[in-house]
Short mmCIF file of C-alpha atoms in Angstrom, two decimals:
data_model
loop_
_atom_site.label_atom_id
_atom_site.label_comp_id
_atom_site.label_asym_id
_atom_site.label_seq_id
_atom_site.Cartn_x
_atom_site.Cartn_y
_atom_site.Cartn_z
CA UNK A 1 -0.38 0.02 -0.01
CA UNK A 2 2.97 2.33 0.92
CA UNK A 3 4.39 1.86 -2.38
CA UNK A 4 1.50 3.07 -4.40
CA UNK A 5 0.63 5.94 -2.09
CA UNK A 6 4.25 7.38 -2.51
CA UNK A 7 3.66 6.79 -6.15
CA UNK A 8 0.45 8.62 -6.16
CA UNK A 9 1.82 11.39 -3.88
CA UNK A 10 5.07 12.14 -6.41
CA UNK A 11 2.50 12.64 -9.38
CA UNK A 12 0.33 15.04 -7.13
CA UNK A 13 3.57 16.85 -6.30
CA UNK A 14 4.55 17.61 -9.73
CA UNK A 15 0.96 18.46 -10.58
CA UNK A 16 -0.44 20.46 -7.80
CA UNK A 17 0.29 23.75 -6.07
CA UNK A 18 2.12 22.86 -2.40
CA UNK A 19 -1.11 23.55 -0.26
CA UNK A 20 -3.59 21.98 -2.42
CA UNK A 21 -6.07 19.51 -0.54
CA UNK A 22 -5.30 16.48 -2.37
CA UNK A 23 -1.70 16.57 -1.34
CA UNK A 24 -3.08 16.62 2.13
CA UNK A 25 -5.11 13.59 1.38
CA UNK A 26 -2.08 11.95 -0.08
CA UNK A 27 0.15 12.70 3.23
CA UNK A 28 -2.55 11.29 5.09
CA UNK A 29 -2.70 8.20 3.13
CA UNK A 30 1.05 7.77 3.64
CA UNK A 31 0.87 8.65 7.30
CA UNK A 32 -1.85 5.89 7.66
CA UNK A 33 0.20 3.12 5.90
CA UNK A 34 3.15 4.27 8.13
CA UNK A 35 0.60 3.89 11.33
CA UNK A 36 -0.63 0.39 10.48
CA UNK A 37 2.99 -0.57 9.83
CA UNK A 38 3.91 0.44 13.80
CA UNK A 39 6.47 3.30 12.38
CA UNK A 40 4.70 6.02 14.60
CA UNK A 41 7.46 8.61 13.85
CA UNK A 42 6.81 8.56 10.10
CA UNK A 43 3.36 8.42 10.76
CA UNK A 44 3.11 11.75 12.86
CA UNK A 45 5.40 13.31 10.13
CA UNK A 46 3.01 12.85 7.33
CA UNK A 47 -0.07 13.34 9.52
CA UNK A 48 1.41 16.68 10.47
CA UNK A 49 2.21 17.90 6.90
CA UNK A 50 -1.35 16.77 6.08
CA UNK A 51 -2.55 18.99 8.88
CA UNK A 52 -0.27 21.96 7.95
CA UNK A 53 -2.00 21.95 4.56
CA UNK A 54 -5.57 21.83 5.77
CA UNK A 55 -4.93 24.68 8.43
CA UNK A 56 -3.93 27.02 5.43
CA UNK A 57 -6.60 25.80 3.31
CA UNK A 58 -9.68 25.59 5.52
CA UNK A 59 -11.84 27.53 8.18
CA UNK A 60 -10.36 26.81 11.66
CA UNK A 61 -13.58 25.09 12.77
CA UNK A 62 -13.90 22.69 9.67
CA UNK A 63 -14.50 19.07 10.31
CA UNK A 64 -11.67 17.78 8.24
CA UNK A 65 -9.47 19.58 10.48
CA UNK A 66 -10.83 17.39 13.41
CA UNK A 67 -10.17 14.30 11.64
CA UNK A 68 -6.78 15.51 10.99
CA UNK A 69 -6.29 16.09 14.69
CA UNK A 70 -7.94 12.52 15.39
CA UNK A 71 -5.26 10.96 13.11
CA UNK A 72 -2.47 12.65 15.20
CA UNK A 73 -4.03 11.50 18.61
CA UNK A 74 -4.53 8.02 17.15
CA UNK A 75 -0.82 7.82 16.66
CA UNK A 76 0.00 9.12 20.25
CA UNK A 77 -2.60 6.34 21.43
CA UNK A 78 -0.61 3.72 19.67
CA UNK A 79 2.63 4.89 21.04
CA UNK A 80 1.14 4.58 24.36
CA UNK A 81 1.23 8.65 25.22
CA UNK A 82 -2.17 9.22 26.55
CA UNK A 83 -1.90 12.76 27.44
CA UNK A 84 -1.14 13.63 24.08
CA UNK A 85 -3.67 11.66 22.69
CA UNK A 86 -6.18 13.16 24.97
CA UNK A 87 -4.89 16.64 23.65
CA UNK A 88 -5.49 15.96 20.19
CA UNK A 89 -8.89 14.17 20.70
CA UNK A 90 -10.09 17.14 22.72
CA UNK A 91 -8.98 19.55 19.93
CA UNK A 92 -10.87 17.64 17.52
CA UNK A 93 -13.83 17.37 19.84
CA UNK A 94 -13.91 21.28 20.22
CA UNK A 95 -14.20 21.73 16.59
CA UNK A 96 -17.13 19.18 16.27
CA UNK A 97 -18.74 20.57 18.94
CA UNK A 98 -18.92 24.04 17.30
CA UNK A 99 -19.28 22.73 13.59
CA UNK A 100 -22.01 19.95 14.15
CA UNK A 101 -25.47 19.53 15.64
CA UNK A 102 -25.72 18.36 19.07
CA UNK A 103 -26.73 14.90 18.03
CA UNK A 104 -24.65 14.19 14.86
CA UNK A 105 -22.87 10.92 14.76
CA UNK A 106 -19.36 12.46 14.59
CA UNK A 107 -19.64 13.87 18.01
CA UNK A 108 -20.50 10.58 19.43
CA UNK A 109 -17.40 9.08 17.92
CA UNK A 110 -15.50 11.57 19.33
CA UNK A 111 -16.87 11.08 22.79
CA UNK A 112 -16.34 7.25 22.36
CA UNK A 113 -12.81 7.85 21.43
CA UNK A 114 -11.93 10.08 24.56
CA UNK A 115 -13.81 7.66 26.36
CA UNK A 116 -11.16 4.82 25.00
CA UNK A 117 -8.41 6.81 26.13
CA UNK A 118 -9.56 7.07 29.81
CA UNK A 119 -10.04 3.35 29.69
CA UNK A 120 -6.64 2.43 28.57
CA UNK A 121 -5.55 5.15 31.24
CA UNK A 122 -7.21 2.97 33.82
CA UNK A 123 -9.62 5.98 34.77
CA UNK A 124 -12.93 4.00 34.42
CA UNK A 125 -15.14 6.77 35.73
CA UNK A 126 -14.12 9.25 33.14
CA UNK A 127 -14.34 6.25 30.68
CA UNK A 128 -17.86 5.44 31.44
CA UNK A 129 -18.80 9.10 31.44
CA UNK A 130 -17.70 9.46 27.68
CA UNK A 131 -18.99 6.23 26.59
CA UNK A 132 -22.59 7.16 28.22
CA UNK A 133 -22.33 10.55 26.41
CA UNK A 134 -21.55 8.60 23.03
CA UNK A 135 -24.49 6.03 23.90
CA UNK A 136 -27.03 8.97 24.43
CA UNK A 137 -26.47 10.74 21.24
CA UNK A 138 -26.38 7.17 19.21
CA UNK A 139 -29.74 6.25 20.95
CA UNK A 140 -31.33 9.53 19.37
CA UNK A 141 -29.55 9.32 15.87
CA UNK A 142 -29.98 5.89 15.08
CA UNK A 143 -32.64 3.01 15.07
CA UNK A 144 -32.96 0.82 18.28
CA UNK A 145 -31.33 -2.19 16.25
CA UNK A 146 -28.45 -0.52 14.16
CA UNK A 147 -24.97 -2.16 14.95
CA UNK A 148 -23.27 1.02 15.85
CA UNK A 149 -25.47 0.93 19.02
CA UNK A 150 -24.47 -2.45 19.67
CA UNK A 151 -20.74 -0.99 19.78
CA UNK A 152 -21.61 1.73 22.46
CA UNK A 153 -23.02 -0.67 24.61
CA UNK A 154 -19.92 -3.05 24.06
CA UNK A 155 -17.75 -0.20 24.88
CA UNK A 156 -19.60 0.33 28.37
CA UNK A 157 -19.43 -3.58 28.91
CA UNK A 158 -15.64 -3.56 28.57
CA UNK A 159 -15.36 -0.44 31.19
CA UNK A 160 -17.28 -2.64 33.73
CA UNK A 161 -15.36 -5.77 32.71
CA UNK A 162 -12.05 -3.72 33.59
CA UNK A 163 -13.97 -2.51 36.95
CA UNK A 164 -14.28 -6.11 38.05
CA UNK A 165 -18.20 -5.32 38.04
CA UNK A 166 -18.89 -8.61 35.85
CA UNK A 167 -22.57 -8.56 36.19
CA UNK A 168 -22.86 -5.11 34.75
CA UNK A 169 -20.22 -6.29 32.01
CA UNK A 170 -22.33 -8.96 31.15
CA UNK A 171 -25.70 -6.81 31.06
CA UNK A 172 -24.02 -4.63 28.53
CA UNK A 173 -22.38 -7.15 26.26
CA UNK A 174 -25.55 -9.00 26.14
CA UNK A 175 -27.36 -5.71 24.89
CA UNK A 176 -24.89 -5.64 22.26
CA UNK A 177 -25.35 -9.04 21.22
CA UNK A 178 -29.01 -9.00 20.98
CA UNK A 179 -28.76 -6.01 18.74
CA UNK A 180 -26.47 -7.85 16.54
CA UNK A 181 -28.14 -11.00 16.57
CA UNK A 182 -31.44 -8.95 15.06
CA UNK A 183 -29.56 -6.89 12.64
CA UNK A 184 -26.73 -8.91 11.29
CA UNK A 185 -26.46 -12.37 9.35
CA UNK A 186 -25.63 -15.30 11.59
CA UNK A 187 -21.99 -15.74 10.48
CA UNK A 188 -21.03 -12.03 10.61
CA UNK A 189 -17.75 -11.38 12.40
CA UNK A 190 -19.25 -8.77 14.95
CA UNK A 191 -21.37 -11.51 16.38
CA UNK A 192 -18.03 -13.35 17.07
CA UNK A 193 -16.88 -10.41 19.05
CA UNK A 194 -20.04 -10.53 21.09
CA UNK A 195 -19.55 -14.17 21.91
CA UNK A 196 -15.91 -13.52 22.76
CA UNK A 197 -16.53 -10.57 25.22
CA UNK A 198 -18.81 -12.45 26.91
CA UNK A 199 -16.41 -15.36 27.18
CA UNK A 200 -14.06 -12.84 28.44
CA UNK A 201 -16.15 -12.09 31.48
CA UNK A 202 -16.88 -15.79 32.37
CA UNK A 203 -13.23 -16.39 32.09
CA UNK A 204 -12.28 -13.62 34.35
CA UNK A 205 -14.99 -14.95 36.99
CA UNK A 206 -13.61 -18.33 36.68
CA UNK A 207 -16.26 -19.80 34.72
CA UNK A 208 -14.09 -21.69 32.32
CA UNK A 209 -16.77 -24.19 30.87
CA UNK A 210 -19.32 -21.13 29.96
CA UNK A 211 -16.09 -19.11 28.99
CA UNK A 212 -15.12 -21.93 26.34
CA UNK A 213 -18.82 -22.40 25.33
CA UNK A 214 -18.82 -18.47 24.17
CA UNK A 215 -15.61 -18.79 22.55
CA UNK A 216 -16.20 -21.74 20.81
CA UNK A 217 -19.22 -20.00 19.31
CA UNK A 218 -16.88 -17.21 18.03
CA UNK A 219 -14.40 -19.55 16.76
CA UNK A 220 -17.08 -21.31 14.51
CA UNK A 221 -18.50 -18.03 13.18
CA UNK A 222 -15.04 -16.83 12.43
CA UNK A 223 -14.07 -20.00 10.52
CA UNK A 224 -17.13 -19.75 8.01
CA UNK A 225 -17.00 -15.76 7.42
CA UNK A 226 -12.91 -15.48 7.22
CA UNK A 227 -10.15 -16.85 5.16
CA UNK A 228 -8.07 -19.48 7.04
CA UNK A 229 -5.13 -17.46 7.80
CA UNK A 230 -6.96 -14.01 8.81
CA UNK A 231 -5.37 -12.48 12.03
CA UNK A 232 -9.15 -12.58 14.05
CA UNK A 233 -8.66 -16.65 13.99
CA UNK A 234 -5.29 -16.39 15.50
CA UNK A 235 -6.83 -13.89 18.40
CA UNK A 236 -9.57 -16.70 18.66
CA UNK A 237 -6.90 -19.54 19.56
CA UNK A 238 -5.33 -17.14 21.99
CA UNK A 239 -8.84 -17.00 23.74
CA UNK A 240 -8.63 -20.73 23.99
CA UNK A 241 -5.10 -20.49 25.11
CA UNK A 242 -6.13 -17.92 28.05
CA UNK A 243 -8.97 -20.27 29.26
CA UNK A 244 -7.04 -23.53 29.22
CA UNK A 245 -4.07 -21.66 30.87
CA UNK A 246 -6.57 -20.77 33.75
CA UNK A 247 -7.75 -24.39 33.92
CA UNK A 248 -4.38 -25.67 34.31
CA UNK A 249 -4.78 -27.76 30.90
CA UNK A 250 -1.44 -26.39 29.98
CA UNK A 251 -0.98 -28.94 26.93
CA UNK A 252 -4.42 -27.44 25.48
CA UNK A 253 -2.95 -24.25 26.19
CA UNK A 254 -0.03 -24.72 24.25
CA UNK A 255 -1.64 -26.40 21.16
CA UNK A 256 -3.96 -23.45 21.10
CA UNK A 257 -0.94 -21.09 21.01
CA UNK A 258 0.53 -23.26 18.26
CA UNK A 259 -2.35 -22.70 16.33
CA UNK A 260 -2.35 -18.81 16.74
CA UNK A 261 1.33 -18.94 16.13
CA UNK A 262 0.99 -20.80 12.81
CA UNK A 263 -1.52 -18.29 11.55
CA UNK A 264 0.68 -15.42 12.39
CA UNK A 265 3.37 -16.87 10.59
CA UNK A 266 1.58 -17.16 7.69
CA UNK A 267 -0.05 -13.63 7.76
CA UNK A 268 2.73 -11.31 9.09
CA UNK A 269 6.57 -10.66 8.35
CA UNK A 270 8.98 -11.90 11.12
CA UNK A 271 9.48 -9.31 13.78
CA UNK A 272 5.86 -8.18 13.44
CA UNK A 273 4.40 -6.75 16.91
CA UNK A 274 1.75 -9.40 16.66
CA UNK A 275 4.57 -11.86 17.30
CA UNK A 276 5.61 -10.15 20.52
CA UNK A 277 2.08 -10.73 22.17
CA UNK A 278 2.04 -14.36 21.40
CA UNK A 279 5.67 -14.83 22.66
CA UNK A 280 4.31 -13.22 26.03
CA UNK A 281 1.39 -15.74 26.05
CA UNK A 282 4.06 -18.63 25.73
CA UNK A 283 5.78 -17.08 28.50
CA UNK A 284 2.76 -16.91 30.51
CA UNK A 285 1.81 -20.63 30.19
CA UNK A 286 5.61 -22.04 30.57
CA UNK A 287 5.60 -19.87 33.88
CA UNK A 288 2.51 -21.33 34.95
CA UNK A 289 4.08 -24.89 34.27
CA UNK A 290 7.00 -24.01 36.34
CA UNK A 291 9.35 -24.10 33.39
CA UNK A 292 10.93 -21.03 34.05
CA UNK A 293 14.08 -20.95 31.70
CA UNK A 294 11.45 -21.77 28.59
CA UNK A 295 9.37 -18.89 30.24
CA UNK A 296 12.22 -16.44 30.22
CA UNK A 297 13.05 -17.30 26.81
CA UNK A 298 9.47 -16.39 25.47
CA UNK A 299 9.51 -13.27 27.30
CA UNK A 300 12.94 -12.26 26.18
CA UNK A 301 11.84 -12.76 22.43
CA UNK A 302 8.71 -10.74 23.29
CA UNK A 303 11.13 -7.91 24.45
CA UNK A 304 13.45 -8.10 21.49
CA UNK A 305 10.51 -7.22 19.23
CA UNK A 306 9.08 -4.69 21.46
CA UNK A 307 12.49 -2.79 21.37
CA UNK A 308 12.57 -2.80 17.69
CA UNK A 309 9.00 -2.00 16.88
CA UNK A 310 7.82 0.31 19.77
CA UNK A 311 9.08 3.82 21.01
CA UNK A 312 11.71 3.74 23.73
CA UNK A 313 9.16 4.35 26.54
CA UNK A 314 6.18 2.66 25.54
CA UNK A 315 3.87 0.93 28.49
CA UNK A 316 4.21 -2.31 26.76
CA UNK A 317 7.92 -2.50 27.16
CA UNK A 318 7.42 -1.82 30.88
CA UNK A 319 4.93 -4.88 31.15
CA UNK A 320 7.75 -7.03 29.23
CA UNK A 321 10.50 -6.03 31.69
CA UNK A 322 8.55 -6.62 34.77
CA UNK A 323 7.55 -10.30 33.03
CA UNK A 324 11.12 -10.95 32.79
CA UNK A 325 11.64 -9.52 36.37
CA UNK A 326 9.22 -12.07 37.62
CA UNK A 327 11.02 -15.22 36.04
CA UNK A 328 14.11 -13.94 37.42
CA UNK A 329 12.67 -13.85 41.02
CA UNK A 330 10.96 -17.24 40.51
CA UNK A 331 14.45 -18.48 39.31
CA UNK A 332 15.87 -16.92 42.57
CA UNK A 333 18.01 -14.24 41.07
CA UNK A 334 16.57 -11.29 43.01
CA UNK A 335 19.19 -8.92 42.02
CA UNK A 336 18.22 -9.43 38.43
CA UNK A 337 14.51 -9.31 39.08
CA UNK A 338 14.91 -5.87 40.92
CA UNK A 339 16.67 -4.66 37.94
CA UNK A 340 14.11 -5.51 35.29
CA UNK A 341 11.51 -4.29 37.78
CA UNK A 342 13.24 -0.91 38.18
CA UNK A 343 13.55 -0.62 34.13
CA UNK A 344 9.77 -1.34 34.31
CA UNK A 345 9.18 1.20 36.95
CA UNK A 346 11.30 3.74 35.31
CA UNK A 347 9.21 4.00 32.19
CA UNK A 348 5.84 3.80 34.15
CA UNK A 349 6.87 6.62 36.57
CA UNK A 350 7.75 8.77 33.29
CA UNK A 351 4.93 8.03 30.91
CA UNK A 352 1.36 9.06 31.42
CA UNK A 353 0.02 5.58 30.97
CA UNK A 354 -2.29 3.51 33.06
CA UNK A 355 -1.51 3.85 36.76
CA UNK A 356 -2.90 0.41 37.23
CA UNK A 357 -0.15 -0.98 35.52
CA UNK A 358 2.25 0.98 37.46
CA UNK A 359 0.54 -0.59 40.43
CA UNK A 360 1.16 -4.15 39.18
CA UNK A 361 5.11 -3.30 39.06
CA UNK A 362 4.76 -2.03 42.82
CA UNK A 363 3.20 -5.34 43.61
CA UNK A 364 5.70 -7.17 41.71
CA UNK A 365 8.95 -5.54 43.39
CA UNK A 366 6.89 -6.31 46.77
CA UNK A 367 6.94 -9.79 46.01
CA UNK A 368 10.65 -9.84 45.20
CA UNK A 369 11.62 -8.13 48.47
CA UNK A 370 9.29 -10.45 50.28
CA UNK A 371 10.95 -13.53 48.83
CA UNK A 372 14.53 -11.73 50.06
CA UNK A 373 12.90 -11.43 53.38
CA UNK A 374 13.31 -7.47 53.25
CA UNK A 375 9.97 -7.31 54.65
CA UNK A 376 9.75 -3.60 55.23
CA UNK A 377 10.72 -2.50 51.48
CA UNK A 378 8.21 -5.23 50.42
CA UNK A 379 5.34 -3.53 52.38
CA UNK A 380 6.35 -0.27 51.14
CA UNK A 381 5.79 -1.47 47.78
CA UNK A 382 2.78 -3.43 48.44
CA UNK A 383 1.05 -0.25 49.98
CA UNK A 384 2.07 1.95 46.96
CA UNK A 385 0.33 -0.67 44.75
CA UNK A 386 -2.51 -0.90 46.96
CA UNK A 387 -2.96 3.22 47.19
CA UNK A 388 -3.35 3.38 43.59
CA UNK A 389 -5.66 0.40 43.13
CA UNK A 390 -7.84 1.58 46.02
CA UNK A 391 -8.29 5.25 44.24
CA UNK A 392 -8.82 3.59 40.86
CA UNK A 393 -10.85 0.40 41.17
CA UNK A 394 -14.03 -0.28 43.14
CA UNK A 395 -13.58 -1.48 46.72
CA UNK A 396 -14.28 -5.26 45.65
CA UNK A 397 -12.15 -5.51 42.38
CA UNK A 398 -10.30 -8.67 42.40
CA UNK A 399 -6.81 -7.12 41.95
CA UNK A 400 -7.30 -5.44 45.40
CA UNK A 401 -7.87 -9.03 46.82
CA UNK A 402 -4.14 -9.93 44.97
CA UNK A 403 -2.67 -7.25 46.92
CA UNK A 404 -4.54 -8.03 50.24
CA UNK A 405 -3.42 -11.48 49.98
CA UNK A 406 0.46 -10.55 49.07
CA UNK A 407 0.18 -8.60 52.28
CA UNK A 408 -1.49 -11.26 54.26
CA UNK A 409 1.58 -13.92 53.07
CA UNK A 410 3.86 -11.06 54.19
CA UNK A 411 2.37 -10.25 57.57
CA UNK A 412 2.35 -14.38 58.07
CA UNK A 413 6.13 -14.26 57.44
CA UNK A 414 6.70 -11.74 60.03
CA UNK A 415 4.54 -13.40 62.39
CA UNK A 416 1.69 -10.75 62.57
CA UNK A 417 -0.98 -13.02 62.66
CA UNK A 418 -3.86 -10.71 63.38
CA UNK A 419 -2.94 -8.30 60.19
CA UNK A 420 -2.28 -11.54 58.35
CA UNK A 421 -5.98 -12.67 59.02
CA UNK A 422 -7.25 -9.04 58.60
CA UNK A 423 -5.84 -9.08 54.85
CA UNK A 424 -6.64 -12.56 53.75
CA UNK A 425 -10.10 -12.29 55.04
CA UNK A 426 -10.50 -8.84 53.06
CA UNK A 427 -9.23 -11.07 49.98
CA UNK A 428 -11.54 -13.68 50.31
CA UNK A 429 -14.52 -11.51 50.83
CA UNK A 430 -13.87 -9.77 47.52
CA UNK A 431 -12.95 -13.14 45.82
CA UNK A 432 -16.29 -14.73 46.90
CA UNK A 433 -18.40 -11.78 45.77
CA UNK A 434 -16.72 -11.53 42.21
CA UNK A 435 -15.28 -14.85 41.16
CA UNK A 436 -16.49 -18.18 40.84
CA UNK A 437 -16.22 -20.67 43.74
CA UNK A 438 -13.86 -22.92 41.91
CA UNK A 439 -11.58 -19.76 40.88
CA UNK A 440 -7.85 -20.76 41.55
CA UNK A 441 -7.34 -17.30 43.27
CA UNK A 442 -9.99 -18.13 45.58
CA UNK A 443 -8.75 -21.46 46.49
CA UNK A 444 -5.21 -19.82 46.97
CA UNK A 445 -6.54 -17.22 49.35
CA UNK A 446 -8.33 -19.91 51.54
CA UNK A 447 -5.15 -21.92 51.74
CA UNK A 448 -3.28 -19.09 53.12
CA UNK A 449 -6.42 -18.56 55.56
CA UNK A 450 -6.04 -22.08 56.86
CA UNK A 451 -2.20 -21.61 57.17
CA UNK A 452 -2.61 -18.46 59.32
CA UNK A 453 -5.68 -19.92 61.27
CA UNK A 454 -3.42 -22.71 62.45
CA UNK A 455 -0.83 -20.10 63.53
CA UNK A 456 -3.22 -18.03 65.71
#
């Protein structure tokens, strides 16, 4: 695509004056190609060239300028720079508000885009606020069974899923599904998306049989609707792998990952960012199998791709560094573990990304110090992680239970049994409310509870 866009651009440059609108369109097309290739600095360069032409050729509140701001914002979003993303999305939104009637679909899309950024930042209250504004306009502008209305419901469901409110997530995902079921053919890929989303909620709840049921419905649709090497089929296998990994069926998880990997090999060139994601999943499964050297090998493969394809301080790099740190911790090399966790923290503390990811790194550091028996440092990092999650998440979110459980184990190690009991009870209370009775986390918390009870 890039080759043909550049050929067209060379013709336009020779035939047109330097500020002609067609040149802006040409720059925009090249920017889009670079954005899709993951070359974000080049994408920004061409989107900004397009924008400069539009600024000179159009009045300041023209909707095409808003689209230009949106394109630049999208690149920053892909780079993980959410503050810059918001800056450009809000510029676009201000133009739309002045130029369009209050119930115009472009305004709804603009609210949705801003909502997505807040969702990525872990600010779920703000995400809901903007997604609900999108839904309000969409309901007025479109018929009740329009697929775009299903997308609005879907976005709200995703936020509730991230908030750990699985009942509300299912409610909105099912609303989206009912619309799609009426409006679309039975093998439409959007129906597969709905099934996958519902499956993800059940997976998070620990109801793995129901999760697999919905993942399989999604996969059957994709198999009929898509060519055999389509990337969406790869994501379908990844969903199976995630479910099997949590069930402890590691052979099935690895088989699903191999299926996903084979599709990616046929679809993408070596080194494509899609491989980083799948290498990370291989690492996760081998970690669950206690095969730490193999897990480390795959996390390092993931890092190698990230270093080549992502900006220097992209949040995804921080996640990979922390995964590698976890492996060194499990292998007993605590100094290496601390080194990688600190690399991760250096990125998270200097990028306006998702504070919840920063909380996870604090928790990982706390676990490393706990293993080193440096209980004071461990408690400091657990409390930092807890403070962020308490600010950002509902009080009964399962991720809070994880930290309460970590703190319970720490207090158990320091023989502060009453504090240990208090924290493990908080973890169990949350898990019993939000997770299935057979969820591995709940079973682990109960096991720790029994260890503490015997000490009291």
